[in-house]
Tab-separated table of C-alpha atoms and ligand atoms in Angstrom:
chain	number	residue	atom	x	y	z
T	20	UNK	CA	-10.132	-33.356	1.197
T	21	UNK	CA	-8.753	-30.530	-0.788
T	22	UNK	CA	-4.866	-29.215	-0.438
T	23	UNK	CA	-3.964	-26.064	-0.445
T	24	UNK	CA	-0.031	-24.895	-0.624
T	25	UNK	CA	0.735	-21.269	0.866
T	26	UNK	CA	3.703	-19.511	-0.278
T	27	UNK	CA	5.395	-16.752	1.154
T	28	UNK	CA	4.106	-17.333	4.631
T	29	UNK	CA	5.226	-14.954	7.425
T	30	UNK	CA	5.736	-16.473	11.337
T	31	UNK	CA	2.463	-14.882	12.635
T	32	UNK	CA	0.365	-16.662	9.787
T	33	UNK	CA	0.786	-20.022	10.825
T	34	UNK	CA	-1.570	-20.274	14.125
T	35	UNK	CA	-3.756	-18.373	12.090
T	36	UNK	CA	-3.779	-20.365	8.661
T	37	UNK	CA	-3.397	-23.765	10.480
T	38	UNK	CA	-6.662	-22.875	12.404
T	39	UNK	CA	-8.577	-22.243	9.448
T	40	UNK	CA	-7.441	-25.768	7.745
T	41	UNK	CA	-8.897	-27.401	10.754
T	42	UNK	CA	-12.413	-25.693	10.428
T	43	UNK	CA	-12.764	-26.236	6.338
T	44	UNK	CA	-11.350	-29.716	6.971
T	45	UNK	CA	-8.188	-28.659	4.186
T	46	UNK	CA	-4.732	-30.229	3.786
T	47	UNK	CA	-2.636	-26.960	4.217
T	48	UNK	CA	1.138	-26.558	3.358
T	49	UNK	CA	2.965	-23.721	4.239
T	50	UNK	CA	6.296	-22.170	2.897
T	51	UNK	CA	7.899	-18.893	3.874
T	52	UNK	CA	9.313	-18.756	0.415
T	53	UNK	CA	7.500	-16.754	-2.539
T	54	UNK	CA	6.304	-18.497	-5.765
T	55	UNK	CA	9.612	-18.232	-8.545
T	56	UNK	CA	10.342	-20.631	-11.438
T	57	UNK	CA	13.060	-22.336	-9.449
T	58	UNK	CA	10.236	-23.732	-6.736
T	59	UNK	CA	7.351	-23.845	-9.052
T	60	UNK	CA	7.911	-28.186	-7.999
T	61	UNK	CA	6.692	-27.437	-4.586
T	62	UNK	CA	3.007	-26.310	-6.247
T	63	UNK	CA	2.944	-30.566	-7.182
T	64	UNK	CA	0.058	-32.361	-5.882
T	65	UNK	CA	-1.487	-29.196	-4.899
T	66	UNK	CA	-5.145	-27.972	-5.781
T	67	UNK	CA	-5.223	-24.804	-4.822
T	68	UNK	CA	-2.236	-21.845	-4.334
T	69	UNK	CA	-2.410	-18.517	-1.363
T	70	UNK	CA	0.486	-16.214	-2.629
T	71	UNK	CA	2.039	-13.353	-0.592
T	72	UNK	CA	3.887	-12.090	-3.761
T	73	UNK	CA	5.809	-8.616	-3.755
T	74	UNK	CA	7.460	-8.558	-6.866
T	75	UNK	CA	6.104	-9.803	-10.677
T	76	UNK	CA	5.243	-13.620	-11.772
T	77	UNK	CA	7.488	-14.288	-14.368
T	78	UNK	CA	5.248	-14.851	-17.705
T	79	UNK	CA	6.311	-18.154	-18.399
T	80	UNK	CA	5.153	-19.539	-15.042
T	81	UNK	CA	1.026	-19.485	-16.477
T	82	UNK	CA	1.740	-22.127	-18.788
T	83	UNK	CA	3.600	-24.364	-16.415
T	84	UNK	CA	0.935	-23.880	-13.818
T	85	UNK	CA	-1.304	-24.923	-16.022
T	86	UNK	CA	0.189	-28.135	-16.858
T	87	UNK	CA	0.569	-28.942	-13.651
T	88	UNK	CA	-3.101	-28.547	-13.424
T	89	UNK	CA	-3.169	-25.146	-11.283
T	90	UNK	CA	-6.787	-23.298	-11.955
T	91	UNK	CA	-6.423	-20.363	-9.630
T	92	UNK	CA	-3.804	-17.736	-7.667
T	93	UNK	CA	-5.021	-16.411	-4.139
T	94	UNK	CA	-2.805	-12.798	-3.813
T	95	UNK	CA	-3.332	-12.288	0.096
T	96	UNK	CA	-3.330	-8.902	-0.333
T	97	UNK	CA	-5.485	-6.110	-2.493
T	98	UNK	CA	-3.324	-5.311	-5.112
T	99	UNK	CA	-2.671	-7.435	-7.947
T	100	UNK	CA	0.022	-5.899	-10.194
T	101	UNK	CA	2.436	-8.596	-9.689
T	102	UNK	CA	0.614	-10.829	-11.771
T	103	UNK	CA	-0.128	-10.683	-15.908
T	104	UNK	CA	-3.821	-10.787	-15.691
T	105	UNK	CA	-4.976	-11.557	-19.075
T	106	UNK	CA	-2.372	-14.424	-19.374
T	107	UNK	CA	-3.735	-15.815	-16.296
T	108	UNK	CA	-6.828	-16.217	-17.993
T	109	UNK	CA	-5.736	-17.538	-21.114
T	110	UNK	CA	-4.077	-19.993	-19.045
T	111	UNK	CA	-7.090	-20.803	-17.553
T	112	UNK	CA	-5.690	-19.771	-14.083
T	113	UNK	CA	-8.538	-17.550	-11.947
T	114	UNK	CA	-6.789	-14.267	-9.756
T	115	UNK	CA	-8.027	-13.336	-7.154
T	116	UNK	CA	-7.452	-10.686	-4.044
T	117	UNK	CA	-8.984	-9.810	-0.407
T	118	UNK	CA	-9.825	-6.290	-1.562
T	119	UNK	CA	-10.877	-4.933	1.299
T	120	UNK	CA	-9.186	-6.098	4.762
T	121	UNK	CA	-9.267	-3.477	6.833
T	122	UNK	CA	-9.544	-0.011	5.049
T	123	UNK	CA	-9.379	1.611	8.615
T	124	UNK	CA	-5.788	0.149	9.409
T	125	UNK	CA	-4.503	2.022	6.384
T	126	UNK	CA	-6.469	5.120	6.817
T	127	UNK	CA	-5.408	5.410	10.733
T	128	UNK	CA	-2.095	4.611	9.826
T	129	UNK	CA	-2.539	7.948	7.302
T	130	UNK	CA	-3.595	10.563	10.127
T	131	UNK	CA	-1.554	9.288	12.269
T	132	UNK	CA	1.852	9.928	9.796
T	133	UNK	CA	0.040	13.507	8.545
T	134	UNK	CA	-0.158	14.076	12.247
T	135	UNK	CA	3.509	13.108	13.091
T	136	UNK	CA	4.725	15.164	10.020
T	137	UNK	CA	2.371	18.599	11.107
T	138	UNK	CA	3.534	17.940	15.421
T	139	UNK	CA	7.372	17.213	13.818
T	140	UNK	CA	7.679	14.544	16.488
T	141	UNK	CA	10.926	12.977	14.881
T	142	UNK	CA	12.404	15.587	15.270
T	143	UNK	CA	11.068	16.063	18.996
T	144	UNK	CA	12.404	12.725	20.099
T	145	UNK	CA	15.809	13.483	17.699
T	146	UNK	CA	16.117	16.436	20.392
T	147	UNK	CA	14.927	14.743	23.862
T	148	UNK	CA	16.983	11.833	22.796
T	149	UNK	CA	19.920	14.026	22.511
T	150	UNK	CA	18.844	15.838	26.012
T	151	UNK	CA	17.709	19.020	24.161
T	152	UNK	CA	14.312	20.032	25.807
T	153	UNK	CA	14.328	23.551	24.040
T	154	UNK	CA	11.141	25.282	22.587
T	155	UNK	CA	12.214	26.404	18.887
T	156	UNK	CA	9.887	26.960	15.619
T	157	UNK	CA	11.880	23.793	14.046
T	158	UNK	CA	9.073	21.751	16.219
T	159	UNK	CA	6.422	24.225	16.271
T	160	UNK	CA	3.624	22.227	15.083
T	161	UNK	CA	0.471	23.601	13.863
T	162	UNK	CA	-3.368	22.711	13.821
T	163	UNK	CA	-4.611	19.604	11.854
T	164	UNK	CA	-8.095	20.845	12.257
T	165	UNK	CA	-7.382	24.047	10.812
T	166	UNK	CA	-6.220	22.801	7.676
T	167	UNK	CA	-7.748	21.593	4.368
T	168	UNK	CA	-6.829	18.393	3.087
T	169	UNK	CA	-6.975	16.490	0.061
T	170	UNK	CA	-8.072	13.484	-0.460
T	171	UNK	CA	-6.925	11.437	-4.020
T	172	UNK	CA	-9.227	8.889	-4.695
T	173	UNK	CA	-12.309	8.281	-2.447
T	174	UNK	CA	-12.694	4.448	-2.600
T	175	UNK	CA	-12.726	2.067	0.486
T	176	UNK	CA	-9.739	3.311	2.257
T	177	UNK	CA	-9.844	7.378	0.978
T	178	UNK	CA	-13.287	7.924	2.038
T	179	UNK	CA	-12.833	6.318	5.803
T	180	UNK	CA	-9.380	8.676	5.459
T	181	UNK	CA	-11.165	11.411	4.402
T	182	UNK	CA	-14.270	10.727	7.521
T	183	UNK	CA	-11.310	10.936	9.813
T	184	UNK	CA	-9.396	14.227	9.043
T	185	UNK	CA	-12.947	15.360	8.713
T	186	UNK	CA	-13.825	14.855	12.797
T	187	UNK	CA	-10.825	16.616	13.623
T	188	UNK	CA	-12.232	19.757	11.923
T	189	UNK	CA	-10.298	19.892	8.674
T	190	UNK	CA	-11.864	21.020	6.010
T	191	UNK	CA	-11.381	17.717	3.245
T	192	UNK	CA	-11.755	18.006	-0.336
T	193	UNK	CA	-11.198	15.105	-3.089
T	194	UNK	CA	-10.731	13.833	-6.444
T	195	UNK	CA	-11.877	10.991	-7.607
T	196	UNK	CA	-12.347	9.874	-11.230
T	197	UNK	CA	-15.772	8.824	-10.214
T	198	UNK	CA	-17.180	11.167	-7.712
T	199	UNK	CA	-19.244	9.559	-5.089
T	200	UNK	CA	-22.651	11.003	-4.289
T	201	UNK	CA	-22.828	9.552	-0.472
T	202	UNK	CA	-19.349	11.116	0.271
T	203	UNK	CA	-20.702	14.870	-0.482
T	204	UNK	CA	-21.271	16.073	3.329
T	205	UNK	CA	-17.871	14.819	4.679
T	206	UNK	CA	-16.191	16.535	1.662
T	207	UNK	CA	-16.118	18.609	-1.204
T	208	UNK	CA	-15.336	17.398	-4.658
T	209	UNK	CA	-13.070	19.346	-7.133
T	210	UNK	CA	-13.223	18.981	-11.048
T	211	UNK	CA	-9.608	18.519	-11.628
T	212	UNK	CA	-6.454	17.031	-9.588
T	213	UNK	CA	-4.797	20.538	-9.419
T	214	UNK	CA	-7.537	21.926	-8.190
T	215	UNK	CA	-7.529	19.730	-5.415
T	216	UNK	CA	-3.576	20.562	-5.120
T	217	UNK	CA	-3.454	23.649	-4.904
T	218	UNK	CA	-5.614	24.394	-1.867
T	219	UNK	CA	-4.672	21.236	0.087
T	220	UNK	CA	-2.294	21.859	3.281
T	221	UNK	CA	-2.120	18.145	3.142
T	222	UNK	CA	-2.391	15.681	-0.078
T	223	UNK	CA	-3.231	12.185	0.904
T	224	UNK	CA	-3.198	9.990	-1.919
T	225	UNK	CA	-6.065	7.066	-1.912
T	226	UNK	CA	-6.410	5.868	-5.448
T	227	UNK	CA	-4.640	2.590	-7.332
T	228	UNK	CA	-1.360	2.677	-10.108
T	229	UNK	CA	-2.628	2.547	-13.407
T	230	UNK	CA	-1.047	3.783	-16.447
T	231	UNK	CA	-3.022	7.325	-16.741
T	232	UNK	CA	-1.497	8.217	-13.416
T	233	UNK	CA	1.973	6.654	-13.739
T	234	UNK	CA	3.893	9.750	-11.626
T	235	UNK	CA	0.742	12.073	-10.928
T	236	UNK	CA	2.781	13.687	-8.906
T	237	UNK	CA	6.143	15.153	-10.620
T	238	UNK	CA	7.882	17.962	-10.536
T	239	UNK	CA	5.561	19.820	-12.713
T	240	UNK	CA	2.622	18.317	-10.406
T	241	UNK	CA	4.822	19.629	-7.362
T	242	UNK	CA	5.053	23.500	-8.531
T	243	UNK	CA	1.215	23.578	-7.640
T	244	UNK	CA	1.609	22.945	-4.001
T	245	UNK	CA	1.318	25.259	-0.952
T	246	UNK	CA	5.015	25.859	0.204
T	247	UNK	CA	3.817	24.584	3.887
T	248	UNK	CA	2.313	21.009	2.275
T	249	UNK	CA	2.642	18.107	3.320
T	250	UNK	CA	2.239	14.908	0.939
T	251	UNK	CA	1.352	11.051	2.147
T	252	UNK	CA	1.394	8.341	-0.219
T	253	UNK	CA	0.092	5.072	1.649
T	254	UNK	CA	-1.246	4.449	-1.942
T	255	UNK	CA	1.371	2.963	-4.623
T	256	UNK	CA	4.767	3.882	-5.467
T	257	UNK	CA	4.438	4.654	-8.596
T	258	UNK	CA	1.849	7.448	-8.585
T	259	UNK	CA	4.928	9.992	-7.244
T	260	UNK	CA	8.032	10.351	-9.022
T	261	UNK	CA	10.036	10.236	-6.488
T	262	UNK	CA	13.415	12.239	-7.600
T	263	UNK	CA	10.899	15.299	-8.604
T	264	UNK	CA	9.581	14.810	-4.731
T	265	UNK	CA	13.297	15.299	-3.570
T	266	UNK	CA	14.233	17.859	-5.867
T	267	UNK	CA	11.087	20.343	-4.766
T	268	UNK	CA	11.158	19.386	-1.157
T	269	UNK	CA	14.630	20.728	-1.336
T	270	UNK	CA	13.788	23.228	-3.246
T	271	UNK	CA	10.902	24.519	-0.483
T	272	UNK	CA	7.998	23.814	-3.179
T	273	UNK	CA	6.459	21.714	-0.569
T	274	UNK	CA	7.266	20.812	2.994
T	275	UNK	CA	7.039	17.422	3.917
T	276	UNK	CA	6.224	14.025	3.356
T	277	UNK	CA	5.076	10.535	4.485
T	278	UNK	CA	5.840	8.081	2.144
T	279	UNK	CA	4.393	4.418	3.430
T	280	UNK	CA	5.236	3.212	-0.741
T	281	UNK	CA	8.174	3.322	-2.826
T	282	UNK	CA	8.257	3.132	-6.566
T	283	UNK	CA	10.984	0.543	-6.513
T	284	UNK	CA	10.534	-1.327	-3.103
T	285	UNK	CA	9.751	-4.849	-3.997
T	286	UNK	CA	13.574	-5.913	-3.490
T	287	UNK	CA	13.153	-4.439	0.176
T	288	UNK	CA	9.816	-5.312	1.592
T	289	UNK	CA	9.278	-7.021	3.743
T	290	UNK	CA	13.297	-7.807	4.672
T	291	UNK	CA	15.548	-6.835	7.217
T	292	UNK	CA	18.216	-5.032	5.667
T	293	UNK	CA	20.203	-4.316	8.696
T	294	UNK	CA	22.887	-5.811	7.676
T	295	UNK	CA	22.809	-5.572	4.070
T	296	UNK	CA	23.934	-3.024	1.625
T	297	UNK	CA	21.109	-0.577	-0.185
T	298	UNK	CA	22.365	-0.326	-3.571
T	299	UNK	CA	19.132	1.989	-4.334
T	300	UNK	CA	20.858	5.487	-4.143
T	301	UNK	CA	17.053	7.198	-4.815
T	302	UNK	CA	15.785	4.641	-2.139
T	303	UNK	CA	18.366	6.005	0.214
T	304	UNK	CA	17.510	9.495	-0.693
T	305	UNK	CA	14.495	8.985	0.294
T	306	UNK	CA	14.445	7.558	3.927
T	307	UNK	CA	17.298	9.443	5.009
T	308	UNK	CA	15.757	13.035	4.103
T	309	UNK	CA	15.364	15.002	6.788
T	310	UNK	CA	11.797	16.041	5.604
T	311	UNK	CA	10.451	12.600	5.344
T	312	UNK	CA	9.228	10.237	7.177
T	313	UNK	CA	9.683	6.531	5.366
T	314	UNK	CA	7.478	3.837	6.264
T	315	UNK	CA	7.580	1.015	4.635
T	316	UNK	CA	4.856	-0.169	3.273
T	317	UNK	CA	2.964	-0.764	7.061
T	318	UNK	CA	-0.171	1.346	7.227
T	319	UNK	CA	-2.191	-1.816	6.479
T	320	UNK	CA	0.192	-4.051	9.126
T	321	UNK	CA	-2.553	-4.483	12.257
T	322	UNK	CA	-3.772	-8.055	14.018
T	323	UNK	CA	-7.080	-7.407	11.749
T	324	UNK	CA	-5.548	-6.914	8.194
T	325	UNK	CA	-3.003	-10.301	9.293
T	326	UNK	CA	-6.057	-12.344	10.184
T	327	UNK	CA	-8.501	-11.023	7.033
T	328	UNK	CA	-5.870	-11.481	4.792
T	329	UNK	CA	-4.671	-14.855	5.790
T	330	UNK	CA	-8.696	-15.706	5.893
T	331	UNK	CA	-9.668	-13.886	2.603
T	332	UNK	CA	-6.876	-15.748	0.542
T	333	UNK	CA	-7.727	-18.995	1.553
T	334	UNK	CA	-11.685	-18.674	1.748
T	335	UNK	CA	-10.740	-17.276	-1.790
T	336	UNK	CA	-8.895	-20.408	-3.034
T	337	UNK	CA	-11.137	-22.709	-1.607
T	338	UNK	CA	-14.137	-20.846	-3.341
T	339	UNK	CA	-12.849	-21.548	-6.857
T	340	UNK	CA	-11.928	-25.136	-6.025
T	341	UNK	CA	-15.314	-25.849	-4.872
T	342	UNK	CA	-17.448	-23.076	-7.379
T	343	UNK	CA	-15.160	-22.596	-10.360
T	344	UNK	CA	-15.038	-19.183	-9.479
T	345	UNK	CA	-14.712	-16.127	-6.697
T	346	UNK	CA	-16.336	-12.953	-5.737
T	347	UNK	CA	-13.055	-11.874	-5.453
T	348	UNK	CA	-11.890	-12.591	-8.840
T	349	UNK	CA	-9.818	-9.908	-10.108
T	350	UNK	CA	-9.252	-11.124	-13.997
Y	2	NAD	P1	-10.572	1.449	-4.135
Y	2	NAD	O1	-10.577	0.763	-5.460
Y	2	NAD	O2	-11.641	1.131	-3.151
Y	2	NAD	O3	-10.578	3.039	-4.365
Y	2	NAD	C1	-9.743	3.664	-5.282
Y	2	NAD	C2	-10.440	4.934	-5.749
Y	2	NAD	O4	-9.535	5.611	-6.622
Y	2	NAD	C3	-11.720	4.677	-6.554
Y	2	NAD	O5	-12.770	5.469	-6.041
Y	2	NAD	C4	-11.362	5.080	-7.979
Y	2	NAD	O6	-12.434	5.622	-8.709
Y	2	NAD	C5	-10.285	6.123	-7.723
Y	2	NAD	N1	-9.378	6.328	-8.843
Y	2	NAD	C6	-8.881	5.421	-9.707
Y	2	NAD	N2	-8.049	6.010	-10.582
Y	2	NAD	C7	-8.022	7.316	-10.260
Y	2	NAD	C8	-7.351	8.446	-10.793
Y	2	NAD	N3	-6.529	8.331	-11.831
Y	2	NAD	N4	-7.560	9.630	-10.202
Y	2	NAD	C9	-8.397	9.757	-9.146
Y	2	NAD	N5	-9.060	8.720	-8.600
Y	2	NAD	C10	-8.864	7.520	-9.141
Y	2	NAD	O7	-9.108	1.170	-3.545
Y	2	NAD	P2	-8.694	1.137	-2.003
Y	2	NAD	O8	-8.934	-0.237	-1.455
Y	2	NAD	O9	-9.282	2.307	-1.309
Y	2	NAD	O10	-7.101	1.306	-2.131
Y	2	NAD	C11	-6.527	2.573	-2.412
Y	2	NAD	C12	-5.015	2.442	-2.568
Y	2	NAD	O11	-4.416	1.982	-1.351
Y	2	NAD	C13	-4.564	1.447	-3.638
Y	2	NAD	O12	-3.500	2.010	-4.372
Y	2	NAD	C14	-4.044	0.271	-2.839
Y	2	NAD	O13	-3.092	-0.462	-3.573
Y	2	NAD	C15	-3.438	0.985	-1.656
Y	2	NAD	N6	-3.202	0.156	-0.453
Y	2	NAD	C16	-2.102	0.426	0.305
Y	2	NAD	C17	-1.847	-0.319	1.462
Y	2	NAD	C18	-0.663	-0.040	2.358
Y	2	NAD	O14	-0.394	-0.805	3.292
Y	2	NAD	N7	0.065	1.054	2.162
Y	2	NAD	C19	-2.713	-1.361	1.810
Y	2	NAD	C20	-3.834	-1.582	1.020
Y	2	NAD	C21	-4.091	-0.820	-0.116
């Protein structure tokens, strides 16, 4: 009987994870902690590791894994920057993800902020909570299906975005560094990322961080918006610069935004900070603006994406013990 240790387990994971164990006959341990240097001891005895992590893997945790006789790291989620990927593998140590756990949580989750933003229904229940029932043009909304929308990357979750804005009657273009044939009745495809920009009433970013589009969207990027715009990152952090977003949403070059990921947000998620102090003065910038709305980092968070990604992570693990290797290796 194989044993598999899960780190950074969350309350709702345990029915689900202790189910599994009990079909594929595994030893499962469970830890709400994440994986650091100081409990890297807990991984003894182990075969096979499901991480939650948020924030990096220090470097000189491959080796020790290694020793210890670790071959592989199950991230129950789809991205995978938290880990050094190449010295995983020279390690010996196999990555892997659950790429795709339920595309349509975070594309729902994406229509419905774009539709909060364009109805201004924080600002409604700011009003009703305060008793004020007045009609005024500070909640005027306006019509989703009359507007064009861009979408940034058509992979698994941007092209089910882009199928929804599409049946409420927007018109939906996109950019994509690899345009994809099938996707060419739902919506149009432009040549460059300004291009896209510049027309779109709302931007809806869909693609992954990587170094070529390390903050896409700066102030520069911001100058070619529509003054009415609105802008939703559900994507990663990093691909807005999120100062420049302040600066020209105060300065009227765009009008809103639904920000789901935060450059810097791995010391905050997922914690309650209630009674804590923020020390991240952009951070706070940034969920208290009056032309935001913060989420953070949620539009996945359904009973679907809980169960795939509890499931994926530890089919995933058990695959390489038993194979050597995973479909969903990522390295
Ligand atoms: P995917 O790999 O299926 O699709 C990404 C698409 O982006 C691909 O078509 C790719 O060609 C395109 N792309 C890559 N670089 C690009 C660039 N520089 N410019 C334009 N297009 C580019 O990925 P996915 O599963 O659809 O995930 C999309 C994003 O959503 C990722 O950043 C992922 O981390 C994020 N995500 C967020 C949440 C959340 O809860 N907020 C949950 C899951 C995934």
């Amino acid at each position: 009987m194989y044993s598999i240790k899960m780190f950074g387990v969350r309350e709702e994971e345990i029915t689900i994870a202790q189910n599994w164990a009990a079909e594929n006959n595994i030893k499962l341990s469970m830890t709400k902690e994440i994986l650091t240097m100081d409990n890297l001891a807990e991984v003894n005895g182990f075969d096979g590791i499901s991480l939650s992590q948020v924030g990096r893997l220090p470097d000189e945790i491959y080796p020790k894994l290694a020793q210890m006789g670790i071959k592989q790291l199950a991230q129950r989620s789809a991205g995978v920057d938290m880990y050094n990927l190449e010295l995983a593998k020279e390690n010996g140590i196999i990555i892997t993800n659950v790429p795709s756990y339920s595309p349509e949580s975070i594309a729902e989750f994406t229509v419905t902020t774009a539709l909060e933003l364009i109805r201004r229904t924080e600002k409604i229940r700011q009003r009703v909570a305060s008793h004020d029932f007045s009609w005024e043009p500070i909640i005027r909304g306006r019509v989703l299906g009359n507007m064009t929308v861009a979408v940034i990357g058509t992979g698994r979750i941007g092209q089910i975005t882009a199928k929804l804005f599409k049946g409420f009657g927007a018109k939906v273009v996109g950019y994509d560094l690899y345009p994809n044939k099938e996707l060419t009745d739902i919506l149009e495809y432009q040549d460059t990322l300004v291009d896209a920009v510049k027309q779109a009433d709302v931007i809806s970013l869909h693609m992954p961080a990587v170094k070529e589009n390390y903050h896409a969207f700066d102030y520069a990027m911001f100058k070619n918006c529509k003054k009415d715009a609105l802008l939703l990152n559900m994507a990663r952090g990093s691909l807005v610069d999120t100062k420049a977003l302040l600066q020209a949403l105060d300065e009227g070059l765009l009008q809103g935004a639904g920000i789901d990921t935060y450059e810097y947000e791995a010391p905050y998620m997922p914690k309650d900070f209630s009674s804590k102090e923020i020390t991240d003065e952009l951070f706070l910038a940034l969920i208290n603006h009056p032309q935001v709305i913060y989420t953070p980092h949620i539009a996945y968070y359904t009973d679907e994406a809980v169960k795939n990604l509890v499931e994926g992570g530890l089919d995933a693990t058990l695959e390489v013990l038993n194979t050597g290797d995973a479909k969903t290796r990522v390295n």
